[in-house]
Short mmCIF file of C-alpha atoms in Angstrom, two decimals:
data_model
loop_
_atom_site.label_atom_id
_atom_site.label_comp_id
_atom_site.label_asym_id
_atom_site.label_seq_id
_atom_site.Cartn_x
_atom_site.Cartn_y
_atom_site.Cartn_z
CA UNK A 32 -98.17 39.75 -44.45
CA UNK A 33 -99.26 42.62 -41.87
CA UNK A 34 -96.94 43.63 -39.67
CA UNK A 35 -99.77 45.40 -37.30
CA UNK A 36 -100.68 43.82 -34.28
CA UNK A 37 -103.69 41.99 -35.38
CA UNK A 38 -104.23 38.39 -35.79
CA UNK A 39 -101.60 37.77 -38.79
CA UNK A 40 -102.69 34.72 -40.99
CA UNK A 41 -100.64 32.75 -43.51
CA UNK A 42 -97.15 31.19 -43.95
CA UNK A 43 -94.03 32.14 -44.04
CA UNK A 44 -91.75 29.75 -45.97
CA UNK A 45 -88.24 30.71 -45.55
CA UNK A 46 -85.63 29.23 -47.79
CA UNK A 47 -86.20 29.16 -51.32
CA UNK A 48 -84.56 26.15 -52.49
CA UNK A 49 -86.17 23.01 -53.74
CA UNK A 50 -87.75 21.83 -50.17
CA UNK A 51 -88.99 25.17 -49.35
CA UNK A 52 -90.03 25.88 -52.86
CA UNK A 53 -92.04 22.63 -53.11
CA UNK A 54 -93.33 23.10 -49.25
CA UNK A 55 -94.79 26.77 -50.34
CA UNK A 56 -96.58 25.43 -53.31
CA UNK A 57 -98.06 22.83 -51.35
CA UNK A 58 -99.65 25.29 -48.80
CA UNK A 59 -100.33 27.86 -51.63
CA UNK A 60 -102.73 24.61 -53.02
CA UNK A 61 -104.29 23.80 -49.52
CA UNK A 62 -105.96 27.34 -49.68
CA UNK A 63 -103.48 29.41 -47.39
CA UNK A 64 -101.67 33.07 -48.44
CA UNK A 65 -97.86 32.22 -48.44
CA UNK A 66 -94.25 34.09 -48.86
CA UNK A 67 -91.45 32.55 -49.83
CA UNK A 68 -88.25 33.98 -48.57
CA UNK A 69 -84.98 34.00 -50.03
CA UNK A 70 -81.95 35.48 -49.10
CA UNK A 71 -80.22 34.75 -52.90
CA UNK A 72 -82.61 33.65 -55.18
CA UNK A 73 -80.09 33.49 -58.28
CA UNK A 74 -77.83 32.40 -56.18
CA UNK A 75 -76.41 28.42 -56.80
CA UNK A 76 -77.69 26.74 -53.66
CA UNK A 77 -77.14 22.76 -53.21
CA UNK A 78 -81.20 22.42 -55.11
CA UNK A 79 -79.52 23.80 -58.15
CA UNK A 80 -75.70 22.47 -57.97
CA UNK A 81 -76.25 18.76 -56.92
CA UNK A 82 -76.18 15.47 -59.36
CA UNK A 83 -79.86 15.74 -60.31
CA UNK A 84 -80.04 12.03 -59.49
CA UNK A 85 -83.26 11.34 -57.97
CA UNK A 86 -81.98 8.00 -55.74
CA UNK A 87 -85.87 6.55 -55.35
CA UNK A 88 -83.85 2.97 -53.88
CA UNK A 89 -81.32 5.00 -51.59
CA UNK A 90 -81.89 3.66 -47.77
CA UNK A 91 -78.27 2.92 -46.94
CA UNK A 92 -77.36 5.70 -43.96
CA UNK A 93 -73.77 7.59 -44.71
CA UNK A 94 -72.81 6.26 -41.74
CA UNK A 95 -73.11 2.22 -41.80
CA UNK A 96 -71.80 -0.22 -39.61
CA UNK A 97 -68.13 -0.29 -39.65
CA UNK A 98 -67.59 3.22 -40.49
CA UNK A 99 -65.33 3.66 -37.15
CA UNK A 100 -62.56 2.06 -39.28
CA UNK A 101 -62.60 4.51 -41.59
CA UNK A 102 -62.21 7.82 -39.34
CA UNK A 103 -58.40 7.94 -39.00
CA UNK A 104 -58.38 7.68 -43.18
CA UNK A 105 -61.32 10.50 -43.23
CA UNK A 106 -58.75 12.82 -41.35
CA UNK A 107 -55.76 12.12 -43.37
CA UNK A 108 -56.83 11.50 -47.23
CA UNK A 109 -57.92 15.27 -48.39
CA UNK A 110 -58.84 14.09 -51.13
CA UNK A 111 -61.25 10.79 -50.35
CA UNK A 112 -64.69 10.31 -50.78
CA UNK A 113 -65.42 11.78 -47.47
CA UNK A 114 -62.69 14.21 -45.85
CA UNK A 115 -62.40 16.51 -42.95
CA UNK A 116 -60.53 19.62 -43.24
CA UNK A 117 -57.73 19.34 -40.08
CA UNK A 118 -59.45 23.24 -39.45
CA UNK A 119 -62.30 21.98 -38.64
CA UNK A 120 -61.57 18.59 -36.89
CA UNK A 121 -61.97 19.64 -32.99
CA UNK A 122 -65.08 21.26 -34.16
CA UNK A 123 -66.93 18.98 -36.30
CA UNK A 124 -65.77 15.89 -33.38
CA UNK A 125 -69.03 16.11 -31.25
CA UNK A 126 -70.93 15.05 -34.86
CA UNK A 127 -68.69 12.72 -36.05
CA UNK A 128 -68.96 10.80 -32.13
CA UNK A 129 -72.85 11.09 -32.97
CA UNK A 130 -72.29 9.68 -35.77
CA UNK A 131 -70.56 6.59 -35.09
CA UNK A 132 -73.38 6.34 -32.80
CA UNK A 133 -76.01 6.33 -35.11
CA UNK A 134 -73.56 3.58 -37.07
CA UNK A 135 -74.86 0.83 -34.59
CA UNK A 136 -76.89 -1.84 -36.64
CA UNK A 137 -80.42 -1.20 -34.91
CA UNK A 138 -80.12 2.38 -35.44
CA UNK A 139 -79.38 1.87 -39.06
CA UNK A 140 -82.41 -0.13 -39.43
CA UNK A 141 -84.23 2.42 -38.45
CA UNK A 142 -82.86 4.98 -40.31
CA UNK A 143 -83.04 3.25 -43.22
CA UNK A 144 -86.83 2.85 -43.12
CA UNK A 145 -87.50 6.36 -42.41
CA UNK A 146 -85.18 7.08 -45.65
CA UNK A 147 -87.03 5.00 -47.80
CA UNK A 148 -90.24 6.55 -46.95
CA UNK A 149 -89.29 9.95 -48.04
CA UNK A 150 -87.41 8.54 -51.12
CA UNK A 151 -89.29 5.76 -52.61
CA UNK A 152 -92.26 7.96 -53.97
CA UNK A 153 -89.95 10.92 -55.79
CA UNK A 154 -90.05 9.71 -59.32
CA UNK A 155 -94.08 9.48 -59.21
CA UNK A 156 -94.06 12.39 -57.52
CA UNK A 157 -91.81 14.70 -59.98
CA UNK A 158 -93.49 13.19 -62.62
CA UNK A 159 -96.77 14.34 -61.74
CA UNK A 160 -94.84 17.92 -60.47
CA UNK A 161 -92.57 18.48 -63.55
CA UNK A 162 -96.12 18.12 -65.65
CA UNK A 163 -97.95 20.47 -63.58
CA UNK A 164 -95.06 23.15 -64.03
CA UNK A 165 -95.32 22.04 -68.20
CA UNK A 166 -92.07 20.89 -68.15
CA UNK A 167 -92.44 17.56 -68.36
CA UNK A 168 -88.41 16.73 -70.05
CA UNK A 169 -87.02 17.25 -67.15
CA UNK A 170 -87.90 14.26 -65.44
CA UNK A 171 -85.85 11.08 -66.86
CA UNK A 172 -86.64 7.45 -65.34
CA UNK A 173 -83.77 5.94 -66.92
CA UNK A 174 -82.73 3.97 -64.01
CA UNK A 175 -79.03 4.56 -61.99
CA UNK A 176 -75.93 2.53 -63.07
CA UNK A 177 -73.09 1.63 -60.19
CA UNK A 178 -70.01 0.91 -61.36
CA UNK A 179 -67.11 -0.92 -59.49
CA UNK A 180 -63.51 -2.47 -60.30
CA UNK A 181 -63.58 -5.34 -57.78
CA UNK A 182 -65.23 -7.81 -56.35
CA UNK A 183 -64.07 -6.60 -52.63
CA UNK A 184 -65.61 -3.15 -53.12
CA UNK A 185 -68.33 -5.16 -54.16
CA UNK A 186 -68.67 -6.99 -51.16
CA UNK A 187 -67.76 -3.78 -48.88
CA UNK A 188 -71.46 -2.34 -49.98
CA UNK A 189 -72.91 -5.69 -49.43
CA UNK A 190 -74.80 -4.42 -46.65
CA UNK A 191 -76.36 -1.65 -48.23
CA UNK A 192 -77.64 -3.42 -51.45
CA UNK A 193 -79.04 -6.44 -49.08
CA UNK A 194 -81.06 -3.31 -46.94
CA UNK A 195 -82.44 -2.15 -50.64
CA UNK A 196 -83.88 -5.53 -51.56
CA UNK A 197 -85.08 -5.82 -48.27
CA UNK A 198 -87.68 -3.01 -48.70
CA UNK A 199 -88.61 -3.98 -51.79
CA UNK A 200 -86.04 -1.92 -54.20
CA UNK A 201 -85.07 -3.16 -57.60
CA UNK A 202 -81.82 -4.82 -57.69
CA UNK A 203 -80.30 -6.02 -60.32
CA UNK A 204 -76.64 -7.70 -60.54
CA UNK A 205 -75.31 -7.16 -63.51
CA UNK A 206 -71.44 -8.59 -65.33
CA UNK A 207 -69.22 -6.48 -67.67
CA UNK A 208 -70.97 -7.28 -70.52
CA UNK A 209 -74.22 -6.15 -69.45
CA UNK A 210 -72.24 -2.89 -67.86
CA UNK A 211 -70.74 -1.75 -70.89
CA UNK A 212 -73.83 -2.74 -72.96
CA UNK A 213 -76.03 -0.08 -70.99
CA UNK A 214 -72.96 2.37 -70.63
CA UNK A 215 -70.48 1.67 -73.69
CA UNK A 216 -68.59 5.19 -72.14
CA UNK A 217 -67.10 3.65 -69.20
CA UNK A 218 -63.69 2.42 -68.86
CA UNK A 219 -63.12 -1.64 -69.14
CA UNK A 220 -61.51 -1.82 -65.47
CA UNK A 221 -65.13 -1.65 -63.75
CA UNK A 222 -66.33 -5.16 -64.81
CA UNK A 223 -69.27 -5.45 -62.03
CA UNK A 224 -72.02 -3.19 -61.61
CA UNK A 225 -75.13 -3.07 -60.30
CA UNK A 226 -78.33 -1.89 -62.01
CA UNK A 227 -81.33 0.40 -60.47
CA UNK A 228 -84.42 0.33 -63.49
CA UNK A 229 -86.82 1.97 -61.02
CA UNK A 230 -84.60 5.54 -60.13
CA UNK A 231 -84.82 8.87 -62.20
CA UNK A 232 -82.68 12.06 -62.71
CA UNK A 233 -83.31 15.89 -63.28
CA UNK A 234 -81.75 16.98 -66.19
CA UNK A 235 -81.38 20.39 -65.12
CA UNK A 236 -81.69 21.45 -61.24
CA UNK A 237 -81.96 25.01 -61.64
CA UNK A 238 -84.68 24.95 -64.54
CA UNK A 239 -86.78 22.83 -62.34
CA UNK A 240 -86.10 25.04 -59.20
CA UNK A 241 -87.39 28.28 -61.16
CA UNK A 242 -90.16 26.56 -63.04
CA UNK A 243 -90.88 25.86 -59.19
CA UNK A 244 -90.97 28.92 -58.58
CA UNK A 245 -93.16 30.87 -61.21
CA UNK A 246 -95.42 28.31 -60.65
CA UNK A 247 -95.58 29.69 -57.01
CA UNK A 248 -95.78 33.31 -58.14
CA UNK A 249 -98.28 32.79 -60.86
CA UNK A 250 -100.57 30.87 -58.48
CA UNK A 251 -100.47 33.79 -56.06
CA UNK A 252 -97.52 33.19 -54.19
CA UNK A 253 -94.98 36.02 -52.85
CA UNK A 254 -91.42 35.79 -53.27
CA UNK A 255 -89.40 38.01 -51.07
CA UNK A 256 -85.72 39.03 -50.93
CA UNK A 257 -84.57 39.36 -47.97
CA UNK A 258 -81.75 37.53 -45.27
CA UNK A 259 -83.82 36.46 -42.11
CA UNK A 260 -82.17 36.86 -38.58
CA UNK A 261 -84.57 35.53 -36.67
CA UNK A 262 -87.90 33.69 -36.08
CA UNK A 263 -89.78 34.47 -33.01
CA UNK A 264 -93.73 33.45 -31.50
CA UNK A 265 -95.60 36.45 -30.78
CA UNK A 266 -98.50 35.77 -27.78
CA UNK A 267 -100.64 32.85 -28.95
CA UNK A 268 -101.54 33.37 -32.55
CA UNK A 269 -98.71 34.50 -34.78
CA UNK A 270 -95.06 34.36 -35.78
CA UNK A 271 -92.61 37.20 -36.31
CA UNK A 272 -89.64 37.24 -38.75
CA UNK A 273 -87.46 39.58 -38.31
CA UNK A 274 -84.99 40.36 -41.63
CA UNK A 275 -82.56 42.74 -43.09
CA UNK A 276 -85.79 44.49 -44.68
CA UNK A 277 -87.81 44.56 -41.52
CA UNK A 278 -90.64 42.46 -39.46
CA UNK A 279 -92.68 40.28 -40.90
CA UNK A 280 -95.39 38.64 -39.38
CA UNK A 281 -97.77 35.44 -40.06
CA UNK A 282 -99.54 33.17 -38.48
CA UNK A 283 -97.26 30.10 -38.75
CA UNK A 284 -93.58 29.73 -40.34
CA UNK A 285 -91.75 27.04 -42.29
CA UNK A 286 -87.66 26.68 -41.45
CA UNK A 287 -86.31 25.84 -44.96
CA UNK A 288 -82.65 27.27 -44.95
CA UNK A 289 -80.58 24.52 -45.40
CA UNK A 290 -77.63 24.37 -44.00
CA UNK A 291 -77.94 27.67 -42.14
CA UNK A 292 -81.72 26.40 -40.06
CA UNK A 293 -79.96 25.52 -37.37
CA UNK A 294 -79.16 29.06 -36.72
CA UNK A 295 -82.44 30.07 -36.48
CA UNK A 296 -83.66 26.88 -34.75
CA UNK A 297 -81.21 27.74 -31.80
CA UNK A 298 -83.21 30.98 -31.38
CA UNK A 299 -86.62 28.50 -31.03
CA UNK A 300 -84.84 26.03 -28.16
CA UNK A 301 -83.42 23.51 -30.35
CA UNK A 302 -79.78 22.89 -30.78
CA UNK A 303 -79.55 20.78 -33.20
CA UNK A 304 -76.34 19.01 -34.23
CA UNK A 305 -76.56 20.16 -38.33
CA UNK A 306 -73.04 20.06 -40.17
CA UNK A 307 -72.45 21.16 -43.78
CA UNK A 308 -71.84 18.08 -45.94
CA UNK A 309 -69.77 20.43 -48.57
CA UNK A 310 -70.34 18.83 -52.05
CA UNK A 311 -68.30 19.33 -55.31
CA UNK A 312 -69.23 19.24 -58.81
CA UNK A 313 -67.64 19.81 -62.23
CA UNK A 314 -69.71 20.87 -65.26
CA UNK A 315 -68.35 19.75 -68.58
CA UNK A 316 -69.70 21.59 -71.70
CA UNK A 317 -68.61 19.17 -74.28
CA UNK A 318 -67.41 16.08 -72.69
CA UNK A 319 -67.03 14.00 -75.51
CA UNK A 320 -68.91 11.06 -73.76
CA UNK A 321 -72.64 9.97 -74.11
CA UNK A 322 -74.22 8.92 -71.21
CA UNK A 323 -77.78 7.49 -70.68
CA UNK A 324 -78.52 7.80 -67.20
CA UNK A 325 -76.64 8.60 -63.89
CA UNK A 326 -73.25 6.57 -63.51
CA UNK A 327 -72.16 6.25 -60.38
CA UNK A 328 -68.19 5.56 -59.24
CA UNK A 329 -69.24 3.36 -56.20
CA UNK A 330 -65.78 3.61 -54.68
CA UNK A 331 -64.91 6.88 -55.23
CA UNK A 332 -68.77 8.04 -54.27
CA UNK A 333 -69.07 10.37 -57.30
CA UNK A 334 -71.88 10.44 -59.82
CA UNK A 335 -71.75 11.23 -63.04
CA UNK A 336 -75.08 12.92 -64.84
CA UNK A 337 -75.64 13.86 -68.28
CA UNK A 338 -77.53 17.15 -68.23
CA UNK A 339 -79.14 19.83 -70.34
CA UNK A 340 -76.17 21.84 -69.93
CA UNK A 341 -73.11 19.09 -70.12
CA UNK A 342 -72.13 16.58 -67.91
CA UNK A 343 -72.00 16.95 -64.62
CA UNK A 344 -69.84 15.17 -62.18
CA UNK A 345 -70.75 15.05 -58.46
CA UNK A 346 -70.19 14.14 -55.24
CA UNK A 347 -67.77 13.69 -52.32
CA UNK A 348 -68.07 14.89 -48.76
CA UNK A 349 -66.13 17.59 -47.27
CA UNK A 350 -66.43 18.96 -43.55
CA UNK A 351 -65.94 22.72 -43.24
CA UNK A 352 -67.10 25.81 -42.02
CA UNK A 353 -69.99 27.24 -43.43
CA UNK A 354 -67.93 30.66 -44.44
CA UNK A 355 -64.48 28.65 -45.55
CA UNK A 356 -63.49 28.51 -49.33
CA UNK A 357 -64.07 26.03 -51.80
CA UNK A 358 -61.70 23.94 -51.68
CA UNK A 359 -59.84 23.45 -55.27
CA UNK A 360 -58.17 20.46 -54.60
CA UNK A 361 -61.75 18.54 -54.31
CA UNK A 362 -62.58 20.01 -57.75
CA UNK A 363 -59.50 18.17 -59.22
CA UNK A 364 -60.03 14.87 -57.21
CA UNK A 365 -63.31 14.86 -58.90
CA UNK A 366 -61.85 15.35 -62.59
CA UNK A 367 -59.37 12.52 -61.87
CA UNK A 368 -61.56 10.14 -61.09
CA UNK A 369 -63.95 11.12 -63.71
CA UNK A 370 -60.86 10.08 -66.37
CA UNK A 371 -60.79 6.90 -64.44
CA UNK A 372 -64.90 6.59 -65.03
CA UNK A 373 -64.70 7.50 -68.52
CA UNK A 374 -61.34 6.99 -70.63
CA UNK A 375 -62.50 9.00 -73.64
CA UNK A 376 -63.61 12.49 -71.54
CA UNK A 377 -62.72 15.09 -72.79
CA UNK A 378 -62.70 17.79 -69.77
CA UNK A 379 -61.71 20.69 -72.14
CA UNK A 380 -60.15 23.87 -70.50
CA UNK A 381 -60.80 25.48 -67.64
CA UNK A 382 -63.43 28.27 -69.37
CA UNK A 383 -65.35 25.05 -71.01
CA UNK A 384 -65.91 23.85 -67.49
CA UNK A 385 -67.72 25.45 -64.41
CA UNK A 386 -66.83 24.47 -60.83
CA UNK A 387 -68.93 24.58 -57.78
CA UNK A 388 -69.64 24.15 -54.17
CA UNK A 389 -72.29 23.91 -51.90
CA UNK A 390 -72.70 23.04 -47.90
CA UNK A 391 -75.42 20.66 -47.96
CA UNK A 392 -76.98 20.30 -44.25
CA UNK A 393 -76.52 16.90 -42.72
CA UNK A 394 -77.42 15.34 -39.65
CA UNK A 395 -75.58 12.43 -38.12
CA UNK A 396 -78.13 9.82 -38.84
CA UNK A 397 -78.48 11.20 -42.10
CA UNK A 398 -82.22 12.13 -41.90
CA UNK A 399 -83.68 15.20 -41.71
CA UNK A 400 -86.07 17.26 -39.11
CA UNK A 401 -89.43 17.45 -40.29
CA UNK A 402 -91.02 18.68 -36.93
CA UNK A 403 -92.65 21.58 -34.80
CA UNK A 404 -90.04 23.87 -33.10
CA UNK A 405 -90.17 23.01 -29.51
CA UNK A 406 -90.89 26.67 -28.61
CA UNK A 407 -94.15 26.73 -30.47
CA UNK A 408 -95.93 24.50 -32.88
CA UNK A 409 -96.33 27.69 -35.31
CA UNK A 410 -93.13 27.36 -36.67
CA UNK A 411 -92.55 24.22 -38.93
CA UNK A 412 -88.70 22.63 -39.07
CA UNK A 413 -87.63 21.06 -42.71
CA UNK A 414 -84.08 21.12 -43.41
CA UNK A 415 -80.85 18.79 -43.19
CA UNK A 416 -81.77 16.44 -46.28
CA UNK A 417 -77.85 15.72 -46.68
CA UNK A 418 -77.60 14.42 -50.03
CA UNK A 419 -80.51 13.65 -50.28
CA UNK A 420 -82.56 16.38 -50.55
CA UNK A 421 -83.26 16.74 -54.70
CA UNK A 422 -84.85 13.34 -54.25
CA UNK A 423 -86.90 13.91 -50.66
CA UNK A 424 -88.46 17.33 -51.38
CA UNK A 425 -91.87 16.32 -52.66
CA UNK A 426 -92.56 14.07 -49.89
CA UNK A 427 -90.86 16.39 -47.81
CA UNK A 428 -93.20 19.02 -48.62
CA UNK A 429 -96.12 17.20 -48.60
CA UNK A 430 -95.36 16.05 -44.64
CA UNK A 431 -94.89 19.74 -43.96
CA UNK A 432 -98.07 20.91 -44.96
CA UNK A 433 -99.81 18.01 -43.02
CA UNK A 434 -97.56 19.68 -39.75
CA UNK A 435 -98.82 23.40 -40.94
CA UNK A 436 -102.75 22.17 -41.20
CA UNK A 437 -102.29 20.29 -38.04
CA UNK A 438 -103.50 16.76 -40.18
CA UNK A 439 -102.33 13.48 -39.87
CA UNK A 440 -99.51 12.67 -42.32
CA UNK A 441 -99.42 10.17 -44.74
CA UNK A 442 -96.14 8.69 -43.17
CA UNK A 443 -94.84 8.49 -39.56
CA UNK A 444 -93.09 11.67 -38.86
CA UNK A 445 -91.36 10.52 -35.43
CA UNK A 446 -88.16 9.16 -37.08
CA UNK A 447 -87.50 12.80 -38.11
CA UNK A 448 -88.49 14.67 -34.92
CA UNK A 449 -86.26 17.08 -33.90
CA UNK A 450 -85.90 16.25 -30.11
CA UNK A 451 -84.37 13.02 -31.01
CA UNK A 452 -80.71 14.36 -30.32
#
């Protein structure tokens, strides 16, 4: 990228994680000279640390109907499925009011269309990916087992499994016979489950991420070190980035940071409402337990994944600062629930196991911005995939090169515009 005064050409990408990795690719393909930049590249971002579940039937919002009832809980359990740390509750209230707002039925509707556009297609499309990048084992369609111990929590996710079948998802009931027949591992309490054939899971994160990425390099792409302050339109025809390693100038850019865009979005004239969803997981090394496919703890929202490296147990929701601690005592919530899940795990000491956290950016309607800055159409937004954003980044990628070329995309784009706030 020149940093004269010329007309600049190509694309900037910044964020190298698995939406900005996958986004750079695709423009590398549609003919265009691209540079990925990444402030840590061996650094364990959310693309590398989450469940590897790829959740092809997920359309149920976080926030559902109803969810008003559980607030006071949210800001008194610290160690539920989805806490608030009492530091952070007068800030993070403006989003939470948003989202109870975006909890209204209608709105859910909504939401959950635009979800299932960007997740439905994400096994197909990692299978063809994962090929391309000849690593072809690290796509499994085994299908997603939930597991529950009642037939009230049942019913309390009634909602969401009626809004899967409704657009066409795979459903399948199944009794604690059939449970235990597909996961023998799991604990005799959960004696109702319900079966997803059609979903898939990534069996390692972080291979895929840097097979992702010499894929880029090899093809021609540039990969860049470097922390980016700002993003800025220059006259009519280019972009400048401004980093810890100087200027750096092209003709359009791509916002792919995460949990840390909305930083540089604020710079562009959008203030957008992005909180970090801070995730946990636990990595056991020899867990003593054989799983198939994902298994996940429906009331205690954690997944459970065998992986490459061990099994890995994920999930939860934590509201914090980007710059505060891990929290430990979500680390242990997670291990006690995974003894629940599985009687015979074996967690093994604390050197057998690794630990991690990552702020995963969310919005309150729990879809992302895929959109021009409002500042300038050079400069492409893609970032606040929640949970969610393992399973949307080929599609995601795909819609942001149709915004880059200035194309039409393959799926409406309004639902994730970013001057819906």
């Amino acid at each position: 990228m020149s940093n004269s005064q010329g007309a600049a050409s190509g694309v900037i990408v910044i964020g190298g994680g698995i939406i900005g990795t996958l986004a750079a690719c695709r423009l590398l393909e549609s003919g265009l000279s691209v540079t990925l930049i990444e402030a840590d590249p061996e650094g364990l971002c959310c693309s590398t640390g989450n469940a590897g579940s790829l959740s092809a039937g997920s359309v149920a919002p976080l926030g559902m109907p109803g969810v008003w009832k559980q607030v006071p809980a949210m800001l008194l359990d610290r160690d539920g499925p989805l806490s608030v740390r009492a530091d952070y509750a007068l800030r993070v209230a403006p989003w939470l009011i948003r989202f109870l707002r975006a909890s209204a039925p209608a709105r859910v509707e909504r939401a959950a269309s635009a979800l299932h556009a960007l997740n439905a297609p994400s096994v197909a499309l990692y299978r063809e990916w994962t090929r391309r990048i000849g690593a072809p084992e690290l796509l499994r369609a085994t299908g997603q087992l939930q597991v529950y111990q009642s037939a009230q929590a049942v019913e309390k996710d009634a909602r969401g499994w009626r809004m899967r079948r409704e657009h066409g998802v795979d459903v399948r009931d199944v009794d604690s016979a059939e449970l235990h027949e597909l996961e023998p591992g799991v604990g005799p309490q959960f004696t109702r489950g319900v079966f997803l054939p059609d979903e898939g899971m990534i069996v390692n994160p972080g291979r895929l991420l840097e097979a992702s990425r010499a894929m880029f390099a090899a093809a021609g792409g540039d990969i860049v070190q470097a922390r980016v302050d700002s993003v800025t339109p220059v006259g009519s025809d280019r972009v400048a980035v401004r980093t810890d390693r100087g200027i750096r100038e092209a003709a359009k850019a791509v916002i792919a940071a995460g949990a840390w865009s909305h930083r540089l979005a604020g710079g562009l004239g959008d203030r957008l409402p992005l909180e970090s969803q801070r995730g946990y997981h636990v990595l056991m090394r020899n867990p003593g337990v054989a799983l198939r496919r994902p298994v996940v703890f429906a009331e205690a929202k954690i997944f459970a994944t065998p992986m490459e490296m061990g099994l890995r147990v994920a999930g939860t929701v934590e509201f914090g600062s980007l710059e505060t601690p891990p929290n430990p005592r979500r680390a242990q919530a997670l291990l006690r629930n995974s003894r629940k899940l599985f009687p015979q795990l074996d967690v093994g000491a604390p050197e057998d196991r690794v630990e991690w956290m990552g702020n995963r950016p969310c919005f309150p309607d729990s879809l992302p911005v895929i959109d021009h800055a409002r500042d300038s159409r050079r400069v492409v937004y893609a970032f606040g995939h929640g949970h969610l954003g393992l399973t949307q980044a080929p599609a995601t990628a795909r819609a942001v090169a149709d915004l880059v070329l200035e194309r039409p995309s393959e799926i409406d784009l309004a639902p994730y515009g970013a001057r819906r706030f």
